[in-house]
């Protein structure tokens, strides 16, 4: 057997690093050669430009572009090989179709084809043959490639931890991913950026990542199941599998806020892919509404619910967040198409155009948005008049038609249409405007939906795959808008138990109502927190389907005091302990932004970083922010201040407290003044 002992493996690693180093030198020489050729070509073009015709200029420009592209490709390849030198591979599978053909398959972050040996020495983790490392134990195995299904036998599986070119350990692995490897990775400190998980992808995760057929995939994952990381690895896999037709710029990530977008920004580049564009729902809204309407943000909506939970405000949100609301809006828009356009006869150029003719032509374009039909209807009326009068219409006559036809709409303004919807329902009180005519957030996407149905919209056709995170925070009408804006494949992920607004939460089943052909995947295994923290969070919001990975640590601590000053001193002491612990990140997670600023002021520690809704960076160290803004993030240690009965008392608060506590990897502390919240008694 090739490289059977640890000593032989270490020798092979040294050999592999030599080959990688030589390949890097060769590519470096190629890059320098390209740079020199490119400079010479540009100098030649500059010297000869006066004697060159247009065809020569075009040919020279194309030649320069090709050289630049080749050079950029070589630079990108060199960057990957430099990473491989530090850690060439993390796994090995000895696979054979026939027993005598047994060969080791080394699996790493990227592939490495050795030009001298004319052999693939390292396989990219996304390659078809590499899937066996994640999916099979020893014995019969198979992988699916473009050529079809290949069946054989796995004789050996190994896992390695290689850092800075040195092998820290090597383990025989009969199962898909050895438990102690996973434990070592999970026990590490949290970094300031989400990292790749290629060395510890589990079998159920691998199925999600490599699913190449789903038009819409909905991932319902418990807290700590790695759903965001899995979704990003899925994007990396799709970019690898469809590299001829899918580029990073063709993908769009819909993220909850800028801090979270920064936190996940390094995953795809680390996997060798370019940065993928990201945006937020509010950015989309401003774009579609062309900045003509001012509106409350989702963060402001949640803050208002925490500070001033007025029953009528809650009822408006709840009403507009149901699938029934979307159905009623659809019925109203159909009713509007049938009744809103009241055609009357027009006399122009001595010809009477009958109202029924105009009405019939309007209905002939039912596939078009109502307001977009006007040019076609006017064109048909002009044709009718020309046929009857035997002459072309004059400018002022055409002008009369363009004035008369739009007036046949009883409502020709989207906002008027939207207001009228609630009168049609018999619930005019359900639409309320804030100060200075600002829209409530719950009205933004119903208004956009009306605009799309009535005026049409240019779809985002350049996007070929849409990734939607925190799916539970979007309503059916928001998904209806997204389905019309993005006709591409979609990966939608979230957790219904992690909603920051329970009055507008969507389950996977509700989302499936909008996307009936969607595949729903459930991830119930939680990898983030220790058993002790997981059991504690289960007391707050029990989930019988959650399966924790067995990793032990400290019991969560609850500190209750009689005076606020004592609570502040305890938080300061916990921060001091953190600084001496070797852990990298601590999140102090408050219920509201007001509490964030008050606590930050009382702590009197300038090195504590505040993250607000206007922040766009995530850094290590001690961070104080709201639970809402911490969604999707994780910290070595978490402090939940003001965990009192007075501060956390409603079902809304229970959800917030659950999210806060599930951010902790290794240590969780809750502090309060007075009686502790009933959710953790």
Coordinates of C-alpha atoms in Angstrom, one line a residue, residues 120-624:
X120 CA -3.8 14.8 -10.5
X121 CA -2.1 14.7 -7.1
X122 CA -4.8 16.5 -5.1
X123 CA -8.5 16.6 -5.8
X124 CA -10.7 19.6 -5.1
X125 CA -13.2 18.8 -2.4
X126 CA -16.0 19.5 -4.9
X127 CA -14.8 17.0 -7.4
X128 CA -17.2 14.0 -7.9
X129 CA -14.7 11.5 -6.7
X130 CA -14.1 13.5 -3.5
X131 CA -17.8 13.1 -2.5
X132 CA -17.0 9.6 -1.3
X133 CA -14.9 11.0 1.5
X134 CA -18.0 12.5 3.0
X135 CA -20.6 9.9 2.1
X136 CA -19.2 6.5 2.6
X137 CA -17.5 4.2 5.2
X138 CA -15.0 1.5 4.2
X139 CA -16.4 -1.0 1.7
X140 CA -18.6 -0.6 -1.4
X141 CA -18.9 3.0 -2.6
X142 CA -19.7 5.0 -5.6
X143 CA -19.6 8.5 -7.1
X144 CA -21.6 10.3 -9.8
X145 CA -19.6 12.0 -12.5
X146 CA -20.6 13.6 -15.8
X147 CA -19.7 10.2 -17.4
X148 CA -22.1 8.4 -15.1
X149 CA -22.0 6.3 -11.9
X150 CA -18.7 4.8 -10.9
X151 CA -18.8 1.9 -8.4
X152 CA -15.9 0.4 -6.5
X153 CA -14.5 -0.2 -3.1
X154 CA -13.0 2.1 -0.4
X155 CA -10.1 0.3 1.3
X156 CA -8.8 3.2 3.5
X157 CA -9.9 6.6 4.8
X158 CA -7.6 9.0 6.5
X159 CA -7.9 12.5 7.9
X160 CA -5.1 15.0 8.4
X161 CA -4.5 18.3 10.2
X162 CA -1.8 20.1 8.3
X163 CA -0.9 23.7 9.3
X164 CA 2.0 25.8 8.1
X165 CA 3.2 22.8 6.1
X166 CA 3.5 20.5 9.2
X167 CA 1.3 17.5 9.9
X168 CA -0.2 18.0 13.4
X169 CA -2.0 14.6 13.4
X170 CA -3.2 11.8 11.1
X171 CA -6.2 9.6 11.9
X172 CA -7.7 6.5 10.4
X173 CA -11.4 7.1 9.7
X174 CA -13.8 4.3 9.1
X175 CA -16.8 6.7 9.3
X176 CA -17.5 9.7 7.1
X177 CA -15.9 12.3 9.5
X178 CA -14.1 11.1 12.6
X179 CA -15.7 12.3 15.8
X180 CA -12.5 13.6 17.4
X181 CA -11.6 15.6 14.3
X182 CA -15.0 17.3 14.6
X183 CA -14.6 17.8 18.3
X184 CA -11.2 19.5 17.8
X185 CA -12.6 21.9 15.2
X186 CA -15.7 22.7 17.3
X187 CA -13.6 23.4 20.4
X188 CA -11.6 26.1 18.7
X189 CA -12.2 29.8 19.4
X190 CA -14.5 31.7 17.1
X191 CA -12.8 33.8 14.4
X192 CA -13.8 37.3 13.3
X193 CA -15.0 35.8 10.0
X194 CA -16.9 32.6 9.2
X195 CA -14.5 29.9 8.0
X196 CA -14.9 27.0 5.5
X197 CA -15.9 23.6 6.9
X198 CA -14.6 21.4 4.0
X199 CA -12.6 19.1 6.4
X200 CA -15.7 18.4 8.6
X201 CA -18.6 18.4 6.2
X202 CA -21.1 15.7 7.5
X203 CA -23.0 13.3 5.3
X204 CA -26.4 15.1 5.6
X205 CA -24.7 18.4 4.9
X206 CA -22.9 17.0 1.8
X207 CA -26.3 16.0 0.3
X208 CA -27.5 19.6 0.6
X209 CA -24.2 21.1 -0.8
X210 CA -24.1 18.8 -3.8
X211 CA -27.8 19.0 -4.8
X212 CA -27.6 20.1 -8.3
X213 CA -31.2 19.7 -9.4
X214 CA -33.5 21.7 -7.0
X215 CA -35.0 24.8 -8.5
X216 CA -35.8 26.0 -5.0
X217 CA -34.2 24.5 -1.9
X218 CA -35.5 25.4 1.5
X219 CA -33.2 24.6 4.4
X220 CA -34.8 24.6 7.8
X221 CA -31.9 24.3 10.3
X222 CA -31.8 24.5 14.0
X223 CA -29.5 27.0 15.7
X224 CA -25.9 26.0 15.2
X225 CA -26.6 23.5 12.4
X226 CA -24.3 25.4 10.1
X227 CA -27.0 26.2 7.6
X228 CA -25.4 29.5 6.4
X229 CA -22.0 27.8 6.0
X230 CA -23.6 24.9 4.2
X231 CA -25.4 27.3 1.8
X232 CA -22.2 29.1 1.0
X233 CA -20.4 25.8 0.4
X234 CA -23.3 24.9 -1.9
X235 CA -22.7 28.1 -3.9
X236 CA -19.0 27.2 -4.1
X237 CA -19.9 23.7 -5.3
X238 CA -22.3 25.1 -8.0
X239 CA -19.7 27.6 -9.2
X240 CA -17.3 24.7 -9.5
X241 CA -19.7 22.3 -11.2
X242 CA -21.1 24.9 -13.6
X243 CA -17.9 27.0 -14.1
X244 CA -18.6 27.3 -17.8
X245 CA -22.0 29.0 -17.3
X246 CA -22.0 30.3 -13.7
X247 CA -19.8 33.0 -12.3
X248 CA -19.6 34.6 -8.9
X249 CA -21.1 37.8 -10.3
X250 CA -24.2 35.7 -11.4
X251 CA -25.0 34.9 -7.7
X252 CA -26.7 37.2 -5.3
X253 CA -26.9 36.9 -1.5
X254 CA -29.8 38.4 0.3
X255 CA -28.4 39.1 3.8
X256 CA -30.1 40.5 6.9
X257 CA -27.6 43.3 7.5
X258 CA -24.1 44.6 6.6
X259 CA -22.4 43.2 9.7
X260 CA -23.6 39.7 8.8
X261 CA -22.6 40.2 5.2
X262 CA -19.0 41.2 6.4
X263 CA -18.9 38.2 8.7
X264 CA -19.6 35.7 5.9
X265 CA -17.6 37.5 3.2
X266 CA -14.4 35.4 3.5
X267 CA -16.0 32.0 3.0
X268 CA -16.2 31.9 -0.8
X269 CA -12.8 33.6 -1.4
X270 CA -11.3 31.1 1.0
X271 CA -12.8 28.3 -1.2
X272 CA -11.2 29.8 -4.2
X273 CA -14.2 31.7 -5.6
X274 CA -14.6 35.4 -6.2
X275 CA -16.6 37.6 -3.9
X276 CA -20.3 37.2 -4.4
X277 CA -22.5 40.4 -4.5
X278 CA -24.9 40.8 -1.6
X279 CA -27.8 43.1 -0.9
X280 CA -30.7 43.5 1.6
X281 CA -34.5 43.6 1.3
X282 CA -34.6 47.3 2.0
X283 CA -32.0 48.0 -0.7
X284 CA -34.2 46.1 -3.1
X285 CA -37.2 48.0 -2.0
X286 CA -35.5 51.4 -2.5
X287 CA -34.4 50.3 -6.0
X288 CA -37.9 49.1 -7.1
X289 CA -39.7 52.1 -5.5
X290 CA -37.1 54.4 -7.1
X291 CA -36.6 56.2 -3.8
X292 CA -40.0 57.8 -4.1
X293 CA -41.2 56.6 -0.8
X294 CA -39.7 56.9 2.7
X295 CA -40.3 53.8 4.9
X296 CA -39.6 52.3 8.2
X297 CA -36.8 49.6 8.2
X298 CA -37.2 46.1 9.5
X299 CA -34.8 47.0 12.4
X300 CA -36.9 50.0 13.2
X301 CA -40.1 47.9 13.1
X302 CA -38.6 45.4 15.6
X303 CA -37.3 48.2 17.8
X304 CA -40.8 49.8 17.8
X305 CA -42.3 46.4 18.9
X306 CA -39.9 46.2 21.8
X307 CA -40.3 49.8 23.0
X308 CA -44.0 50.4 22.2
X309 CA -45.8 47.1 21.5
X310 CA -49.2 48.7 20.6
X311 CA -51.9 46.2 19.9
X312 CA -53.1 47.9 16.7
X313 CA -49.5 48.1 15.3
X314 CA -49.0 44.4 16.1
X315 CA -52.4 43.5 14.5
X316 CA -51.4 45.4 11.2
X317 CA -48.1 43.5 11.1
X318 CA -49.8 40.1 11.8
X319 CA -52.5 40.7 9.2
X320 CA -50.1 41.6 6.4
X321 CA -47.8 38.7 7.2
X322 CA -50.2 35.8 6.4
X323 CA -50.6 33.8 3.3
X324 CA -54.3 34.7 3.4
X325 CA -53.3 38.3 3.0
X326 CA -51.4 37.6 -0.1
X327 CA -54.4 35.6 -1.5
X328 CA -56.7 38.6 -0.7
X329 CA -54.3 41.0 -2.4
X330 CA -54.2 38.7 -5.5
X331 CA -58.1 38.6 -5.6
X332 CA -58.3 42.3 -5.3
X333 CA -55.8 42.9 -8.2
X334 CA -57.8 40.5 -10.4
X335 CA -61.0 42.4 -9.4
X336 CA -59.2 45.7 -10.2
X337 CA -58.2 44.4 -13.7
X338 CA -61.8 43.6 -14.4
X339 CA -63.4 46.7 -13.0
X340 CA -60.9 49.5 -12.8
X341 CA -60.7 50.2 -16.6
X342 CA -64.0 51.8 -17.6
X343 CA -63.8 52.4 -21.4
X344 CA -65.9 55.2 -22.9
X345 CA -66.3 56.1 -26.6
X346 CA -63.8 58.6 -28.0
X347 CA -64.5 60.9 -31.0
X348 CA -61.3 61.7 -32.9
X349 CA -60.6 62.7 -36.5
X350 CA -64.4 62.5 -37.2
X351 CA -64.4 58.9 -36.1
X352 CA -66.3 57.5 -33.1
X353 CA -64.4 54.7 -31.4
X354 CA -66.9 52.7 -29.4
X355 CA -66.3 52.0 -25.7
X356 CA -66.8 48.2 -26.0
X357 CA -64.1 48.1 -28.7
X358 CA -61.6 49.9 -26.3
X359 CA -62.6 47.6 -23.4
X360 CA -62.2 44.5 -25.5
X361 CA -58.7 45.6 -26.7
X362 CA -57.7 46.4 -23.1
X363 CA -58.7 42.8 -22.0
X364 CA -56.8 41.3 -24.9
X365 CA -53.6 42.1 -23.2
X366 CA -54.3 40.2 -19.9
X367 CA -50.8 38.8 -19.8
X368 CA -49.4 42.4 -19.4
X369 CA -49.6 44.6 -16.3
X370 CA -52.7 46.8 -16.4
X371 CA -50.9 50.2 -16.6
X372 CA -48.5 48.8 -19.2
X373 CA -51.3 48.0 -21.7
X374 CA -52.0 51.7 -22.5
X375 CA -49.4 52.1 -25.4
X376 CA -50.8 48.9 -27.1
X377 CA -54.4 50.0 -26.6
X378 CA -53.7 53.5 -27.9
X379 CA -51.9 52.0 -30.9
X380 CA -54.9 49.8 -31.7
X381 CA -57.3 52.8 -31.4
X382 CA -55.0 54.8 -33.9
X383 CA -55.2 51.8 -36.3
X384 CA -59.0 51.7 -36.0
X385 CA -59.3 55.5 -36.7
X386 CA -56.9 55.2 -39.7
X387 CA -58.9 52.4 -41.1
X388 CA -62.2 54.3 -40.7
X389 CA -60.9 57.7 -41.8
X390 CA -58.5 56.7 -44.4
X391 CA -55.7 59.0 -43.2
X392 CA -53.0 59.2 -40.6
X393 CA -53.7 61.0 -37.3
X394 CA -52.2 64.4 -36.6
X395 CA -50.1 65.2 -33.6
X396 CA -52.8 66.8 -31.6
X397 CA -55.2 64.0 -32.4
X398 CA -52.7 61.4 -31.1
X399 CA -52.2 63.6 -28.0
X400 CA -56.0 63.5 -27.3
X401 CA -55.8 59.7 -27.3
X402 CA -52.8 59.6 -24.9
X403 CA -54.8 61.8 -22.6
X404 CA -58.1 60.1 -22.8
X405 CA -57.1 56.4 -22.5
X406 CA -55.2 56.7 -19.1
X407 CA -58.2 58.7 -17.7
X408 CA -60.3 55.6 -18.2
X409 CA -58.6 54.1 -15.2
X410 CA -60.6 54.9 -12.1
X411 CA -57.3 54.5 -10.2
X412 CA -54.1 55.1 -12.0
X413 CA -51.7 55.6 -9.1
X414 CA -50.2 52.6 -7.3
X415 CA -50.5 54.2 -3.9
X416 CA -54.2 55.0 -4.5
X417 CA -54.7 51.4 -5.6
X418 CA -53.0 50.2 -2.4
X419 CA -55.1 52.4 -0.2
X420 CA -58.3 51.3 -2.0
X421 CA -57.4 47.7 -1.3
X422 CA -58.1 48.1 2.4
X423 CA -61.4 49.9 1.7
X424 CA -62.3 47.0 -0.6
X425 CA -61.6 44.6 2.3
X426 CA -63.7 46.8 4.6
X427 CA -60.6 47.4 6.8
X428 CA -59.4 50.9 6.0
X429 CA -57.8 51.2 9.4
X430 CA -55.2 48.6 8.4
X431 CA -53.1 51.1 6.5
X432 CA -51.5 53.8 8.6
X433 CA -48.7 56.3 7.8
X434 CA -46.0 57.3 10.2
X435 CA -44.6 60.8 10.7
X436 CA -44.0 62.8 7.5
X437 CA -45.9 60.2 5.4
X438 CA -43.4 57.4 6.1
X439 CA -44.6 53.9 5.3
X440 CA -44.7 51.2 7.9
X441 CA -42.4 48.4 7.0
X442 CA -45.3 46.0 6.8
X443 CA -46.7 48.1 3.9
X444 CA -43.5 48.3 1.8
X445 CA -43.7 44.9 0.0
X446 CA -47.5 44.8 -0.4
X447 CA -47.1 48.2 -2.2
X448 CA -44.2 46.8 -4.3
X449 CA -46.3 43.8 -5.2
X450 CA -49.1 46.1 -6.4
X451 CA -46.6 48.1 -8.4
X452 CA -45.2 44.9 -10.1
X453 CA -48.7 43.7 -10.9
X454 CA -49.9 47.0 -12.3
X455 CA -46.8 48.6 -13.8
X456 CA -44.5 45.6 -14.3
X457 CA -40.8 45.5 -13.3
X458 CA -37.6 44.7 -15.0
X459 CA -36.6 41.3 -13.5
X460 CA -33.1 40.7 -12.2
X461 CA -32.3 38.4 -15.1
X462 CA -28.5 38.7 -14.6
X463 CA -28.9 36.8 -11.3
X464 CA -28.7 33.0 -11.9
X465 CA -28.8 31.9 -8.3
X466 CA -30.3 33.7 -5.3
X467 CA -29.3 32.9 -1.7
X468 CA -31.8 34.1 0.9
X469 CA -30.7 33.9 4.6
X470 CA -32.9 34.3 7.7
X471 CA -35.9 33.1 5.7
X472 CA -38.2 33.2 8.8
X473 CA -38.1 37.0 8.8
X474 CA -39.7 37.4 5.4
X475 CA -43.5 37.3 4.8
X476 CA -45.4 35.5 2.0
X477 CA -45.9 38.8 0.1
X478 CA -42.1 39.4 0.3
X479 CA -41.5 35.9 -1.2
X480 CA -44.1 36.7 -3.9
X481 CA -42.2 39.8 -4.8
X482 CA -38.9 37.8 -4.9
X483 CA -40.4 35.2 -7.1
X484 CA -41.3 37.8 -9.7
X485 CA -38.0 39.7 -9.4
X486 CA -35.8 36.6 -9.5
X487 CA -36.8 33.7 -11.9
X488 CA -33.6 31.9 -11.2
X489 CA -32.8 28.9 -8.8
X490 CA -32.9 29.8 -5.1
X491 CA -31.4 28.5 -1.9
X492 CA -33.6 29.7 1.1
X493 CA -32.5 29.0 4.7
X494 CA -33.4 29.9 8.2
X495 CA -34.9 28.7 11.5
X496 CA -38.5 29.5 12.6
X497 CA -37.4 29.5 16.2
X498 CA -35.0 32.3 15.5
X499 CA -37.4 35.0 14.5
X500 CA -37.0 38.5 15.9
X501 CA -40.6 39.3 15.0
X502 CA -42.9 36.5 15.8
X503 CA -45.8 38.5 14.3
X504 CA -44.4 38.2 10.8
X505 CA -42.5 34.9 10.8
X506 CA -42.7 32.4 8.0
X507 CA -42.2 28.6 8.3
X508 CA -40.7 26.4 5.6
X509 CA -44.3 25.2 4.8
X510 CA -45.6 28.8 4.4
X511 CA -42.7 29.6 2.0
X512 CA -43.5 26.4 0.1
X513 CA -47.0 27.8 -0.6
X514 CA -45.2 30.5 -2.7
X515 CA -42.7 28.0 -4.2
X516 CA -44.8 24.7 -4.5
X517 CA -42.0 22.8 -6.2
X518 CA -39.4 23.6 -3.5
X519 CA -37.4 20.8 -1.8
X520 CA -37.4 21.2 2.0
X521 CA -34.3 20.0 3.8
X522 CA -34.3 19.8 7.6
X523 CA -31.0 20.0 9.5
X524 CA -31.6 19.0 13.2
X525 CA -28.0 18.4 14.4
X526 CA -26.5 21.4 16.2
X527 CA -22.7 21.8 16.2
X528 CA -22.2 25.3 17.8
X529 CA -22.8 25.1 21.5
X530 CA -21.7 22.8 24.2
X531 CA -24.2 20.2 25.6
X532 CA -24.6 22.4 28.7
X533 CA -25.5 25.5 26.7
X534 CA -27.8 23.6 24.4
X535 CA -29.7 22.0 27.3
X536 CA -30.1 25.5 28.8
X537 CA -31.5 27.0 25.5
X538 CA -33.9 24.0 25.2
X539 CA -35.4 25.2 28.5
X540 CA -36.2 28.5 26.9
X541 CA -37.6 27.1 23.6
X542 CA -37.9 23.3 23.6
X543 CA -37.3 21.6 20.2
X544 CA -37.6 17.8 20.4
X545 CA -36.0 17.5 16.9
X546 CA -32.7 19.1 17.9
X547 CA -29.8 16.7 18.2
X548 CA -26.7 18.2 19.9
X549 CA -23.2 17.2 19.2
X550 CA -21.7 15.8 22.4
X551 CA -19.2 18.5 23.4
X552 CA -19.0 19.5 27.1
X553 CA -18.1 22.7 28.8
X554 CA -19.1 25.0 31.7
X555 CA -22.7 25.2 32.8
X556 CA -24.3 28.5 31.9
X557 CA -24.2 31.0 34.8
X558 CA -27.0 33.2 36.1
X559 CA -26.0 36.3 38.2
X560 CA -28.9 38.1 40.0
X561 CA -28.4 41.2 42.0
X562 CA -30.4 43.7 44.0
X563 CA -28.8 46.9 42.5
X564 CA -27.9 47.8 38.9
X565 CA -24.4 48.8 40.0
X566 CA -23.7 45.2 41.1
X567 CA -24.8 43.9 37.8
X568 CA -22.5 46.3 35.9
X569 CA -19.5 45.3 38.1
X570 CA -20.2 41.6 37.4
X571 CA -20.3 42.3 33.6
X572 CA -16.9 44.1 34.0
X573 CA -15.5 41.1 35.9
X574 CA -16.7 38.7 33.2
X575 CA -15.0 40.9 30.5
X576 CA -11.8 40.8 32.5
X577 CA -12.1 37.0 32.8
X578 CA -12.6 36.8 29.0
X579 CA -9.4 38.8 28.4
X580 CA -7.4 36.3 30.4
X581 CA -9.1 33.2 28.9
X582 CA -7.5 32.9 25.5
X583 CA -10.9 33.1 23.8
X584 CA -11.2 35.5 20.9
X585 CA -14.7 36.9 20.9
X586 CA -17.3 37.9 23.4
X587 CA -20.8 39.2 22.5
X588 CA -22.8 41.2 25.1
X589 CA -26.3 40.9 23.6
X590 CA -29.0 43.4 24.7
X591 CA -32.6 43.4 23.9
X592 CA -32.8 47.0 22.5
X593 CA -30.4 49.6 21.1
X594 CA -31.3 51.9 24.0
X595 CA -30.0 49.3 26.4
X596 CA -26.8 48.8 24.3
X597 CA -26.0 52.5 24.6
X598 CA -26.8 52.7 28.3
X599 CA -24.8 49.7 29.2
X600 CA -21.8 50.8 27.1
X601 CA -21.9 54.1 28.9
X602 CA -22.0 52.5 32.3
X603 CA -19.2 49.9 31.5
X604 CA -16.7 52.7 30.9
X605 CA -14.6 50.4 28.8
X606 CA -13.6 52.2 25.5
X607 CA -12.2 49.0 23.9
X608 CA -15.7 47.5 23.9
X609 CA -17.1 47.9 20.4
X610 CA -20.7 48.9 19.7
X611 CA -22.4 47.4 16.7
X612 CA -25.5 49.3 15.5
X613 CA -27.8 49.1 12.5
X614 CA -25.5 51.4 10.6
X615 CA -22.4 49.3 11.2
X616 CA -20.9 47.3 8.4
X617 CA -17.9 45.4 10.0
X618 CA -17.6 42.5 12.4
X619 CA -14.5 42.3 14.5
X620 CA -13.2 40.1 17.3
X621 CA -12.8 41.2 20.9
X622 CA -15.7 42.4 23.1
X623 CA -18.8 43.5 21.1
X624 CA -22.0 44.9 22.5

